[in-house]
């Protein structure tokens, strides 16, 4: 409403209230506006050739004694100010304002055929009883209803049409699994449903689509919608309410927006966005809605959980005290991860981020850890490759893949990690250990940015909306190590974030670094130089995992980190000098072996006991005499030897509190045996095998 009109409406309203003529003037205004609309005789009011005095006279004549004092003075004032042309705008607003003050409620009745007066009265009585106020009805015909009617009152709808019942029935039948029923039983079920419907005729809240496009619908009505609530469009598609404005709701459409048009009805479902959860999810690939996409048949879920859930409280948690082994030497030794921890994997594109996560999943085999891999905005071919690798190595049995592809709509990509988290949480709450990988959150943030821009939210830094921090914090906060009293399960999260040119100070990486308990930083430089996994030990940290690390590993890792850092400095310096004293030479020699040992091929995670054996041999200087390019073979041979000669050793190391003298001796014996026996040719390093600096 334009400001000027608003002022006049206010003036008329105040005048009427003061004179105690509000109700009378409202009726008058209705009469006037009908006249203004329909009858030729009011045209003179707007005719510039008619003098104001003449207009006044004719107006008085037309309404003689009908005009109240307030209305008369108002009209005369309008005429005097030459603003009578605004009258058609002023009157409806005034009527609305007056009705609101008098407590009238507007209701729109649509029916399949014209209603009899008697029916109209019955409806009015019914509605007035419901709201306890006078109701103004307006009528329209809508043949789509088939039979019956619906009433739209203040965004609420009283449904009594055949169409809506058919819709509901269709949806109900579609949702439940009637596959097991025979035809006979099915018809009984349908009859039951119909009977249930004829008894319940309740007020339902319904909105109307104002605009639709780009997967976003703006909906009028729906006063009582919840943020994140699932909405059902009249064509059966679902949406999720995201922007709750004063009278309009912005919603994302979860399927296609093709069948949705302006004016379509939208119903509240009273449910939040949910996903099926349960043991049946293991071994499956599902989309962001939890529906299977692997052609392995239906999933019989234990139950459904909302995708947005509150994170466990402080009381429900305990400190991280058990390690989650990745099977990667660099990580388990230098940036150990504990169960319930959130460790970010961050690096440029194609630096082996996904590889680390997949190796970690592979390493959970036989360790009673369920895994959920959430692929966001990735190519189907990449995910297919990951799945077949997991299946090959027997890791798919305990893994669920939640996949929303790059071609899925932004809303689906946006909800995928939350859906995956709820699937994982179900197991955590049952006391199991779960690992979840979000690959990757940069694409997730981009999907959210798209939605936000389409919803008209103001863009902030790098065009992301202001709440992009909350987007990831509320997701990662759900990772936890639960206290014994709450089942003692855990949810470990490995979010992945992609950087541009190694820039970890960009918006999304800094956000996620500040939310997580540490990060594994991958460098393109290292990767291209063949140092894989390309972890930069200097920039990688784990803030809580250390306390959960295997004690023997902890002891070995301390000196390793320092020696390796010293080596890196020395190596940079030694590039320039040719004459090196023997001490420095030895240090370089040792450092190179450390670097070599930290390399690890993809898909070959190592048991922590094997890692300890290798690192022990390394720190004892047993590898000094091994040629650099034989280090890999040496490690394999050592493990092989252990399996052959000392079968119990692996288990004992794993269970031991620390590396006892006995265990040390036994590892040393294995190394001796390696040197003496079968692998002796391997250990006689010829000078040309010695690497140049
Ligand atoms: P993107 O940014 O495309 O998601 P990414 O950072 O996830 O890439 P990956 O897909 O994991 O990187 O790895 C990139 C390539 O490097 C792959 O071909 C993978 O096989 C190879 N690779 C990863 N880790 C290793 C490794 N430890 N040893 C050898 N090759 C590796
Ligand atoms: Mg990747």
XYZ file of C-alpha atoms and ligand atoms in Angstrom:
725
model
C 0.000 0.000 0.000
C 1.415 3.315 -1.017
C 2.275 5.688 1.787
C -0.282 8.279 0.776
C -3.128 5.789 0.619
C -2.056 4.408 3.962
C -2.266 7.871 5.515
C -5.779 8.402 4.203
C -6.885 4.979 5.391
C -5.501 5.767 8.820
C -7.279 9.145 8.818
C -10.629 7.626 7.886
C -10.142 4.872 10.416
C -9.320 7.307 13.227
C -12.242 9.558 12.300
C -14.630 6.599 12.323
C -13.396 5.250 15.650
C -13.632 8.678 17.225
C -17.194 9.123 16.025
C -18.081 5.558 17.049
C -19.115 4.830 13.477
C -16.601 2.173 12.485
C -19.127 -0.539 11.741
C -21.456 1.822 9.962
C -18.662 3.282 7.863
C -17.397 -0.149 6.957
C -20.790 -1.025 5.512
C -20.869 2.330 3.773
C -17.417 1.789 2.342
C -18.513 -1.557 0.964
C -21.475 0.048 -0.708
C -19.343 2.868 -2.052
C -16.704 0.580 -3.457
C -19.310 -1.516 -5.234
C -20.733 1.656 -6.739
C -17.302 2.853 -7.695
C -16.536 -0.410 -9.413
C -19.758 -1.019 -11.193
C -21.715 2.081 -11.891
C -21.195 4.690 -14.494
C -22.681 7.373 -12.312
C -19.596 7.589 -10.110
C -17.349 8.510 -13.010
C -17.910 12.209 -12.539
C -15.831 11.955 -9.382
C -12.753 11.300 -11.428
C -13.654 13.617 -14.277
C -11.248 16.587 -14.311
C -13.761 18.707 -16.235
C -16.288 18.622 -13.404
C -15.816 21.281 -10.764
C -15.182 20.239 -7.195
C -18.330 22.020 -6.003
C -20.390 20.143 -8.563
C -18.876 16.835 -7.424
C -19.733 17.621 -3.832
C -23.306 18.394 -4.736
C -23.792 15.231 -6.738
C -22.216 13.072 -4.066
C -24.532 14.527 -1.412
C -27.487 13.904 -3.647
C -26.575 10.296 -4.380
C -26.120 9.333 -0.755
C -28.375 11.881 0.895
C -28.930 10.791 4.510
C -26.846 7.685 4.158
C -23.466 9.290 4.712
C -22.299 9.440 8.291
C -20.660 12.591 9.586
C -17.210 11.103 9.577
C -17.499 9.686 6.083
C -18.971 12.909 4.719
C -16.197 15.075 6.062
C -13.609 12.585 4.839
C -14.976 12.573 1.287
C -15.220 16.320 1.205
C -11.661 16.597 2.394
C -10.535 14.224 -0.357
C -12.358 16.306 -2.932
C -10.869 19.497 -1.595
C -7.374 18.040 -1.788
C -8.071 16.727 -5.274
C -7.259 13.194 -4.175
C -10.607 11.584 -4.871
C -8.937 9.339 -7.479
C -7.376 7.427 -4.603
C -10.787 6.397 -3.304
C -10.865 2.974 -5.020
C -7.560 2.149 -3.286
C -8.515 3.585 0.061
C -11.842 1.864 0.537
C -10.747 -1.812 0.394
C -7.879 -1.129 2.769
C -10.186 0.659 5.120
C -12.666 -2.214 5.000
C -9.901 -4.685 5.773
C -8.607 -2.618 8.667
C -12.103 -2.154 10.052
C -12.856 -5.844 9.810
C -9.661 -6.657 11.613
C -10.605 -4.251 14.402
C -14.148 -5.598 14.578
C -12.853 -9.141 14.671
C -14.262 -10.311 11.379
C -12.483 -13.197 9.739
C -12.212 -13.645 5.996
C -12.828 -17.066 4.525
C -12.861 -18.251 0.945
C -15.067 -21.161 0.015
C -14.394 -23.156 -3.142
C -16.899 -25.758 -4.096
C -17.407 -28.151 -6.967
C -20.863 -26.743 -7.685
C -22.706 -23.587 -6.555
C -23.814 -23.749 -2.948
C -27.400 -23.298 -1.773
C -28.111 -20.459 0.656
C -28.827 -22.980 3.327
C -25.466 -24.659 2.800
C -23.731 -21.305 2.918
C -25.354 -20.532 6.243
C -24.344 -23.916 7.613
C -20.743 -23.338 6.619
C -20.760 -19.887 8.146
C -22.185 -21.207 11.404
C -19.601 -23.958 11.495
C -16.722 -21.563 10.902
C -18.001 -18.982 13.366
C -18.209 -21.666 15.978
C -14.619 -22.706 15.181
C -13.046 -19.277 15.432
C -15.504 -17.613 17.783
C -15.720 -14.470 15.598
C -17.945 -13.250 12.780
C -16.859 -14.704 9.443
C -17.120 -13.109 6.019
C -17.428 -15.673 3.287
C -16.576 -15.309 -0.379
C -17.367 -18.025 -2.874
C -15.824 -19.552 -5.966
C -16.312 -22.653 -8.090
C -13.537 -25.199 -8.621
C -14.561 -28.218 -10.645
C -11.279 -29.979 -9.901
C -12.591 -30.775 -6.469
C -14.902 -33.423 -8.040
C -17.371 -33.038 -5.181
C -17.506 -31.271 -1.848
C -15.680 -28.068 -0.978
C -12.723 -26.572 0.757
C -12.521 -23.444 2.810
C -9.455 -21.312 3.098
C -9.529 -19.268 6.251
C -6.461 -17.357 7.442
C -4.215 -19.843 5.672
C -5.993 -22.787 7.258
C -8.075 -25.099 5.183
C -11.126 -27.110 5.987
C -11.014 -29.903 3.480
C -14.140 -31.740 2.559
C -13.505 -32.467 -1.100
C -13.258 -35.797 -2.834
C -10.070 -34.728 -4.587
C -8.081 -34.185 -1.412
C -9.218 -37.521 -0.028
C -8.098 -39.279 -3.166
C -4.770 -37.447 -2.959
C -4.248 -38.433 0.640
C -5.217 -41.996 -0.040
C -2.809 -42.192 -2.934
C -0.018 -40.836 -0.830
C -0.710 -43.133 2.092
C -0.835 -46.194 -0.091
C 2.301 -45.105 -1.903
C 4.196 -44.663 1.333
C 3.481 -47.946 2.999
C 4.632 -51.260 1.705
C 1.602 -53.190 0.571
C 3.656 -55.541 -1.574
C 3.015 -58.359 0.830
C -0.787 -58.024 0.658
C -3.036 -59.925 -1.677
C -5.779 -58.171 -3.673
C -8.413 -59.117 -1.100
C -6.439 -57.737 1.794
C -5.552 -54.643 -0.151
C -9.165 -53.758 -0.767
C -9.874 -54.178 2.939
C -7.003 -51.862 3.729
C -8.339 -49.254 1.326
C -11.843 -49.545 2.761
C -10.438 -49.056 6.242
C -8.580 -45.991 5.128
C -11.675 -44.512 3.524
C -13.682 -45.144 6.643
C -11.071 -43.415 8.735
C -11.228 -40.428 6.401
C -14.967 -39.969 6.500
C -14.722 -39.616 10.254
C -11.981 -37.028 10.351
C -12.722 -33.691 8.790
C -10.197 -31.469 10.408
C -8.689 -28.106 9.750
C -5.517 -28.512 7.806
C -3.076 -25.774 7.167
C -2.621 -25.112 3.500
C -0.553 -22.585 1.594
C -0.619 -21.405 -1.976
C 2.382 -21.333 -4.306
C 3.107 -17.719 -5.261
C 6.128 -18.274 -7.479
C 8.140 -21.290 -8.454
C 11.414 -21.718 -10.291
C 15.014 -22.955 -9.933
C 13.871 -25.579 -7.450
C 12.542 -22.925 -5.075
C 8.899 -22.175 -4.294
C 7.586 -19.156 -2.440
C 4.421 -20.040 -0.598
C 1.756 -17.838 0.935
C -0.012 -18.961 4.086
C 1.304 -21.752 6.297
C 1.348 -19.661 9.481
C 2.405 -22.565 11.662
C 5.157 -24.045 9.535
C 8.357 -25.147 11.296
C 11.798 -24.411 9.938
C 12.902 -27.476 7.999
C 9.421 -28.971 7.906
C 8.495 -31.256 5.059
C 5.786 -29.805 2.802
C 3.685 -31.652 0.281
C 2.775 -30.019 -3.011
C -0.473 -30.878 -4.706
C 1.351 -32.890 -7.379
C 2.838 -35.154 -4.731
C 6.359 -33.680 -4.693
C 7.923 -32.805 -1.371
C 9.622 -29.634 -0.310
C 11.390 -28.336 2.738
C 10.593 -24.986 4.369
C 13.725 -22.903 4.807
C 12.876 -19.210 4.802
C 10.148 -18.244 7.210
C 9.138 -14.681 6.471
C 6.172 -12.752 7.782
C 3.563 -14.082 5.406
C 5.625 -15.963 2.840
C 7.558 -19.188 3.234
C 10.536 -19.990 1.000
C 10.843 -23.704 0.351
C 13.208 -25.879 -1.617
C 11.634 -28.524 -3.801
C 13.202 -31.909 -3.236
C 12.266 -33.432 -6.534
C 11.559 -31.767 -9.845
C 9.720 -28.446 -9.954
C 8.203 -29.231 -13.337
C 4.746 -30.234 -12.160
C 4.357 -27.372 -9.711
C 2.595 -24.208 -10.756
C 1.546 -20.909 -9.309
C -1.630 -21.268 -7.313
C -1.002 -24.911 -6.381
C -1.831 -25.866 -2.836
C 0.857 -26.858 -0.368
C 0.146 -28.821 2.773
C 2.068 -29.143 5.978
C 3.021 -32.677 6.867
C 3.911 -32.011 10.493
C 7.064 -34.024 9.944
C 10.615 -32.849 9.645
C 12.731 -34.144 6.815
C 13.463 -37.787 7.674
C 15.610 -40.671 6.499
C 15.232 -44.392 7.068
C 17.858 -45.813 9.416
C 18.767 -49.290 10.580
C 21.107 -52.199 10.038
C 19.615 -52.770 6.604
C 21.349 -49.583 5.457
C 24.759 -51.254 5.675
C 26.122 -52.373 2.345
C 23.802 -50.065 0.421
C 24.035 -46.951 -1.709
C 21.243 -44.494 -1.029
C 20.402 -40.995 -2.189
C 20.039 -37.981 0.074
C 16.493 -39.074 0.954
C 17.691 -42.496 2.044
C 16.155 -44.252 -0.960
C 18.228 -47.085 -2.435
C 19.900 -46.376 -5.784
C 21.902 -49.577 -6.140
C 19.223 -51.855 -7.622
C 19.494 -54.210 -4.674
C 15.836 -53.906 -3.741
C 13.886 -52.166 -1.023
C 15.434 -51.310 2.309
C 13.443 -52.405 5.329
C 14.267 -49.650 7.764
C 14.175 -50.082 11.533
C 12.750 -46.581 11.829
C 12.956 -43.066 10.467
C 14.976 -40.262 12.010
C 14.851 -36.539 11.249
C 17.919 -35.412 9.336
C 18.466 -32.417 11.611
C 18.943 -33.533 15.184
C 20.365 -32.023 18.275
C 23.974 -32.895 18.988
C 24.702 -34.880 22.167
C 25.108 -32.615 25.192
C 28.246 -32.305 27.299
C 26.765 -34.631 29.911
C 26.223 -37.341 27.328
C 29.814 -37.306 26.124
C 33.143 -38.480 27.428
C 36.642 -37.537 26.365
C 38.172 -39.184 23.319
C 39.939 -42.215 24.737
C 39.985 -44.931 22.092
C 41.945 -44.715 18.893
C 40.494 -45.049 15.446
C 43.244 -46.464 13.313
C 43.446 -45.301 9.741
C 46.060 -47.862 8.735
C 48.191 -45.055 7.332
C 51.556 -44.775 9.058
C 51.813 -41.003 8.790
C 48.414 -40.451 10.347
C 48.490 -43.134 13.021
C 51.955 -42.044 14.095
C 51.914 -38.269 13.691
C 48.256 -37.153 13.666
C 46.453 -39.961 15.490
C 42.668 -39.928 15.392
C 40.475 -40.970 18.295
C 36.951 -42.350 18.198
C 34.491 -39.470 18.380
C 36.996 -37.000 16.973
C 36.466 -34.694 14.012
C 39.535 -34.556 11.822
C 39.534 -32.454 8.692
C 41.230 -33.670 5.533
C 42.154 -30.579 3.562
C 44.092 -30.089 0.342
C 43.985 -29.072 -3.284
C 42.158 -31.112 -5.868
C 43.693 -34.459 -6.762
C 45.997 -34.702 -3.787
C 44.659 -37.957 -2.383
C 42.005 -36.649 0.021
C 39.426 -39.264 -0.883
C 42.145 -41.929 -0.888
C 42.876 -41.315 2.803
C 39.214 -41.596 3.720
C 38.737 -44.775 1.700
C 41.859 -46.390 3.153
C 40.531 -45.577 6.609
C 37.257 -47.291 5.760
C 39.132 -50.323 4.417
C 41.148 -50.466 7.620
C 38.011 -50.809 9.754
C 37.463 -54.333 8.495
C 36.937 -56.735 11.384
C 37.136 -53.869 13.878
C 33.385 -53.483 14.509
C 33.225 -49.982 13.139
C 30.398 -49.089 10.784
C 31.237 -46.615 8.060
C 29.163 -44.057 6.213
C 30.650 -42.396 3.165
C 28.738 -39.274 2.103
C 29.566 -38.225 -1.456
C 28.385 -34.691 -2.172
C 28.308 -33.291 -5.677
C 30.601 -35.987 -7.064
C 30.597 -37.795 -10.358
C 28.703 -41.080 -10.501
C 31.748 -42.767 -12.040
C 33.968 -41.791 -9.076
C 31.481 -43.173 -6.601
C 31.036 -46.354 -8.638
C 34.792 -46.866 -8.559
C 34.895 -46.349 -4.798
C 32.023 -48.741 -4.291
C 33.568 -51.520 -6.365
C 36.873 -51.099 -4.527
C 35.108 -51.331 -1.164
C 33.194 -54.383 -2.326
C 36.327 -56.080 -3.651
C 38.093 -55.711 -0.349
C 35.037 -56.786 1.658
C 34.475 -53.344 3.173
C 31.044 -52.765 1.705
C 29.459 -55.105 4.274
C 29.815 -52.499 6.983
C 29.642 -49.379 4.813
C 26.767 -47.201 3.638
C 27.259 -44.766 0.796
C 25.026 -41.700 0.763
C 25.348 -40.217 -2.675
C 24.019 -36.995 -4.083
C 25.599 -36.510 -7.444
C 26.757 -33.352 -9.147
C 23.636 -33.543 -11.310
C 21.278 -33.666 -8.320
C 19.528 -30.458 -7.333
C 21.248 -28.205 -4.782
C 18.690 -28.998 -2.054
C 19.519 -32.696 -2.295
C 23.238 -31.990 -2.120
C 22.544 -29.741 0.825
C 20.694 -32.342 2.888
C 22.953 -35.310 2.038
C 25.461 -34.921 4.913
C 22.704 -34.441 7.476
C 20.949 -37.529 6.173
C 24.196 -39.507 6.354
C 24.769 -38.227 9.875
C 21.352 -39.433 11.048
C 21.976 -42.857 9.515
C 25.274 -43.002 11.426
C 23.807 -41.602 14.629
C 21.303 -44.430 14.831
C 24.152 -46.878 15.269
C 26.064 -44.579 17.589
C 23.030 -44.346 19.849
C 22.849 -48.130 19.911
C 26.366 -48.155 21.323
C 28.265 -48.938 18.136
C 31.322 -47.183 16.768
C 30.735 -45.333 13.521
C 32.980 -43.489 11.102
C 31.495 -40.924 8.751
C 33.248 -39.244 5.836
C 31.855 -36.060 4.267
C 33.375 -35.803 0.803
C 33.384 -32.889 0.470
C 32.082 -29.936 2.465
C 33.290 -27.329 -0.061
C 30.733 -28.625 -2.546
C 28.189 -28.751 0.248
C 28.794 -25.076 1.023
C 28.428 -24.223 -2.660
C 25.084 -26.057 -2.827
C 23.910 -24.126 0.218
C 25.114 -20.870 -1.296
C 23.074 -21.587 -4.415
C 19.946 -22.235 -2.377
C 20.488 -19.133 -0.266
C 20.969 -16.879 -3.258
C 17.844 -18.282 -4.883
C 15.921 -17.714 -1.676
C 17.058 -14.102 -1.793
C 19.198 -14.171 1.334
C 21.877 -11.502 1.415
C 25.282 -12.765 0.274
C 28.278 -12.232 2.536
C 31.958 -13.087 2.245
C 32.735 -14.967 -1.007
C 28.965 -14.705 -1.646
C 28.225 -17.306 1.030
C 25.284 -16.496 3.309
C 26.021 -15.388 6.855
C 25.051 -18.685 8.445
C 27.447 -20.874 6.479
C 29.486 -21.428 9.652
C 26.414 -22.794 11.397
C 25.812 -25.036 8.397
C 28.957 -27.022 9.153
C 29.191 -26.548 12.912
C 25.800 -28.084 13.563
C 26.758 -31.017 11.366
C 30.173 -31.687 12.889
C 28.981 -31.077 16.425
C 27.013 -34.286 16.108
C 30.210 -36.335 16.181
C 30.792 -37.618 19.700
C 32.249 -40.231 21.963
C 29.264 -41.137 24.097
C 29.519 -41.797 27.821
C 29.007 -45.355 29.041
C 25.640 -44.407 30.493
C 24.480 -43.395 27.034
C 25.556 -46.574 25.335
C 29.242 -45.788 24.891
C 29.043 -45.559 21.096
C 30.994 -43.100 19.018
C 30.738 -41.136 15.817
C 34.026 -40.108 14.256
C 33.815 -37.562 11.463
C 36.296 -37.055 8.651
C 35.118 -33.978 6.760
C 36.990 -33.201 3.559
C 37.529 -29.682 2.246
C 39.114 -28.705 -1.023
C 41.479 -25.734 -1.160
C 42.523 -23.608 -4.114
C 46.288 -23.423 -4.560
C 46.837 -24.626 -1.009
C 45.074 -21.575 0.436
C 43.797 -22.757 3.794
C 42.910 -19.208 4.798
C 39.895 -19.098 2.452
C 36.459 -18.831 4.041
C 35.267 -22.435 4.126
C 38.620 -24.053 5.085
C 39.144 -21.638 8.007
C 35.589 -22.233 9.185
C 35.918 -25.991 9.169
C 39.440 -25.921 10.642
C 38.048 -23.972 13.583
C 35.207 -26.436 14.071
C 37.245 -29.641 13.906
C 39.730 -31.141 16.368
C 42.601 -31.035 13.921
C 43.451 -31.266 10.278
C 45.419 -33.410 7.883
C 46.932 -31.069 5.359
C 47.752 -32.479 1.947
C 50.157 -30.710 -0.368
C 50.102 -30.862 -4.130
C 53.862 -30.375 -4.123
C 54.538 -33.455 -2.040
C 52.001 -35.428 -4.047
C 53.658 -34.570 -7.338
C 57.085 -35.457 -5.953
C 55.828 -38.947 -5.238
C 55.472 -38.470 -1.502
C 52.100 -40.153 -1.032
C 49.996 -39.850 1.052
C 51.003 -36.225 0.563
C 50.602 -35.253 4.203
C 52.514 -32.232 5.423
C 53.422 -33.247 8.988
C 54.255 -29.683 9.936
C 50.833 -28.261 9.166
C 48.853 -31.312 10.247
C 47.672 -31.625 13.821
C 45.383 -33.735 15.911
C 44.282 -31.915 19.024
C 42.683 -34.770 20.919
C 43.727 -38.051 19.310
C 47.123 -38.246 21.080
C 45.583 -39.419 24.326
C 43.952 -42.315 22.509
C 47.043 -43.385 20.595
C 48.567 -46.795 21.178
C 51.159 -46.201 23.949
C 53.917 -47.926 21.999
C 53.141 -45.824 18.963
C 53.110 -42.690 21.076
C 56.606 -43.456 22.294
C 57.936 -44.111 18.812
C 56.200 -41.142 17.212
C 57.680 -38.465 19.486
C 61.303 -38.744 18.299
C 60.132 -39.532 14.782
C 58.394 -36.185 14.416
C 61.437 -34.271 15.681
C 63.945 -36.239 13.615
C 61.840 -35.796 10.529
C 61.470 -32.052 11.052
C 65.238 -31.755 11.574
C 65.864 -33.752 8.444
C 63.653 -31.483 6.362
C 65.639 -28.471 7.535
C 68.957 -30.180 7.013
C 68.024 -31.422 3.571
C 67.149 -27.918 2.434
C 70.465 -26.682 3.750
C 72.532 -29.637 2.474
C 71.475 -28.908 -1.096
C 74.081 -26.166 -1.220
C 77.034 -27.871 0.498
C 79.101 -30.650 -0.983
C 81.283 -31.474 2.000
C 79.199 -32.943 4.776
C 80.616 -34.306 7.979
C 79.792 -37.941 8.711
C 77.383 -36.998 11.475
C 75.278 -34.850 9.185
C 75.491 -37.491 6.514
C 74.135 -40.065 8.949
C 71.322 -37.761 9.963
C 70.353 -37.216 6.346
C 70.569 -40.900 5.711
C 68.224 -41.618 8.586
C 65.824 -38.859 7.580
C 65.528 -40.213 4.103
C 64.553 -43.541 5.488
C 61.905 -41.906 7.634
C 60.491 -40.172 4.588
C 60.501 -43.406 2.690
C 58.797 -45.333 5.475
C 56.044 -42.710 5.710
C 55.149 -43.295 2.078
C 52.357 -45.778 1.612
C 50.593 -47.089 -1.465
C 46.864 -46.644 -1.811
C 44.494 -49.426 -0.637
C 47.146 -50.967 1.629
C 46.287 -49.936 5.164
C 48.527 -51.517 7.788
C 47.564 -52.968 11.117
C 48.822 -50.839 13.991
C 51.006 -53.699 15.256
C 52.738 -53.879 11.886
C 53.206 -50.145 11.932
C 54.811 -50.385 15.355
C 57.181 -53.123 14.177
C 58.238 -51.043 11.204
C 58.675 -47.838 13.172
C 60.619 -49.692 15.844
C 62.978 -51.104 13.229
C 63.282 -47.612 11.745
C 64.097 -45.821 14.978
C 66.567 -48.558 15.976
C 68.470 -47.741 12.816
C 67.893 -51.177 11.308
C 67.062 -49.695 7.922
C 70.158 -47.567 7.602
C 71.852 -50.278 5.582
C 68.840 -50.864 3.346
C 68.803 -49.150 -0.030
C 66.240 -46.378 -0.311
C 64.312 -48.076 -3.072
C 64.244 -51.294 -1.068
C 62.568 -49.793 1.964
C 59.091 -50.758 0.715
C 60.134 -54.354 0.126
C 61.862 -54.455 3.495
C 58.628 -53.463 5.243
C 56.654 -56.141 3.435
C 59.302 -58.713 4.229
C 59.253 -57.789 7.893
C 55.510 -58.276 8.128
C 55.782 -61.488 6.208
C 58.506 -62.728 8.533
C 56.388 -61.910 11.585
C 53.486 -63.879 10.198
C 55.764 -66.817 9.524
C 57.987 -66.921 12.581
C 56.121 -65.303 15.430
C 52.390 -65.512 14.892
C 51.475 -64.278 18.340
C 53.609 -61.156 18.101
C 51.074 -59.042 16.196
C 48.297 -59.727 18.649
C 50.560 -59.193 21.648
C 51.812 -55.856 20.386
C 48.263 -54.731 19.739
C 47.167 -55.612 23.238
C 50.309 -54.505 25.041
C 50.300 -51.314 27.103
C 53.748 -50.462 25.776
C 56.621 -52.017 23.881
C 58.108 -54.267 26.567
C 61.663 -55.514 26.434
C 60.378 -58.911 25.404
C 58.458 -57.502 22.458
C 61.387 -55.361 21.389
C 63.654 -58.373 21.478
C 61.259 -60.371 19.359
C 61.046 -57.645 16.728
C 64.818 -57.353 16.717
C 65.050 -61.107 16.217
C 62.813 -60.843 13.172
C 64.998 -58.096 11.727
C 68.096 -60.248 12.424
C 66.504 -63.166 10.698
C 65.662 -60.955 7.740
C 69.237 -59.806 7.497
C 70.752 -63.244 7.836
C 68.443 -65.413 5.851
C 66.196 -65.095 2.989
C 66.296 -61.372 2.463
C 70.020 -60.895 2.791
C 70.585 -59.971 -0.866
C 68.123 -57.180 -0.346
C 70.181 -55.706 2.446
C 73.521 -55.521 0.735
C 73.006 -52.130 -0.720
C 75.253 -51.352 -3.623
C 76.590 -47.785 -3.924
C 74.443 -46.935 -6.974
C 71.370 -47.674 -4.918
C 72.400 -44.994 -2.493
C 70.408 -41.955 -3.413
C 72.054 -38.686 -4.212
C 71.083 -35.715 -2.142
P 39.505 -34.738 -5.906
O 39.910 -33.352 -5.568
O 39.324 -34.940 -7.355
O 38.405 -35.263 -5.066
P 41.256 -36.159 -4.195
O 42.048 -35.133 -3.496
O 40.143 -36.794 -3.461
O 40.803 -35.630 -5.590
P 42.051 -38.815 -4.862
O 40.949 -39.026 -5.811
O 41.950 -39.514 -3.549
O 42.312 -37.278 -4.638
O 43.462 -39.211 -5.461
C 43.938 -38.662 -6.670
C 44.764 -39.679 -7.393
O 45.915 -40.018 -6.634
C 44.021 -40.961 -7.632
O 44.290 -41.405 -8.918
C 44.597 -41.912 -6.621
O 44.591 -43.229 -7.078
C 46.014 -41.395 -6.446
N 46.502 -41.651 -5.092
C 45.956 -41.209 -3.953
N 46.653 -41.619 -2.882
C 47.676 -42.351 -3.340
C 48.745 -43.061 -2.733
N 48.914 -43.112 -1.414
N 49.598 -43.705 -3.535
C 49.458 -43.672 -4.857
N 48.475 -43.037 -5.499
C 47.581 -42.376 -4.774
Mg 38.041 -36.750 -3.817
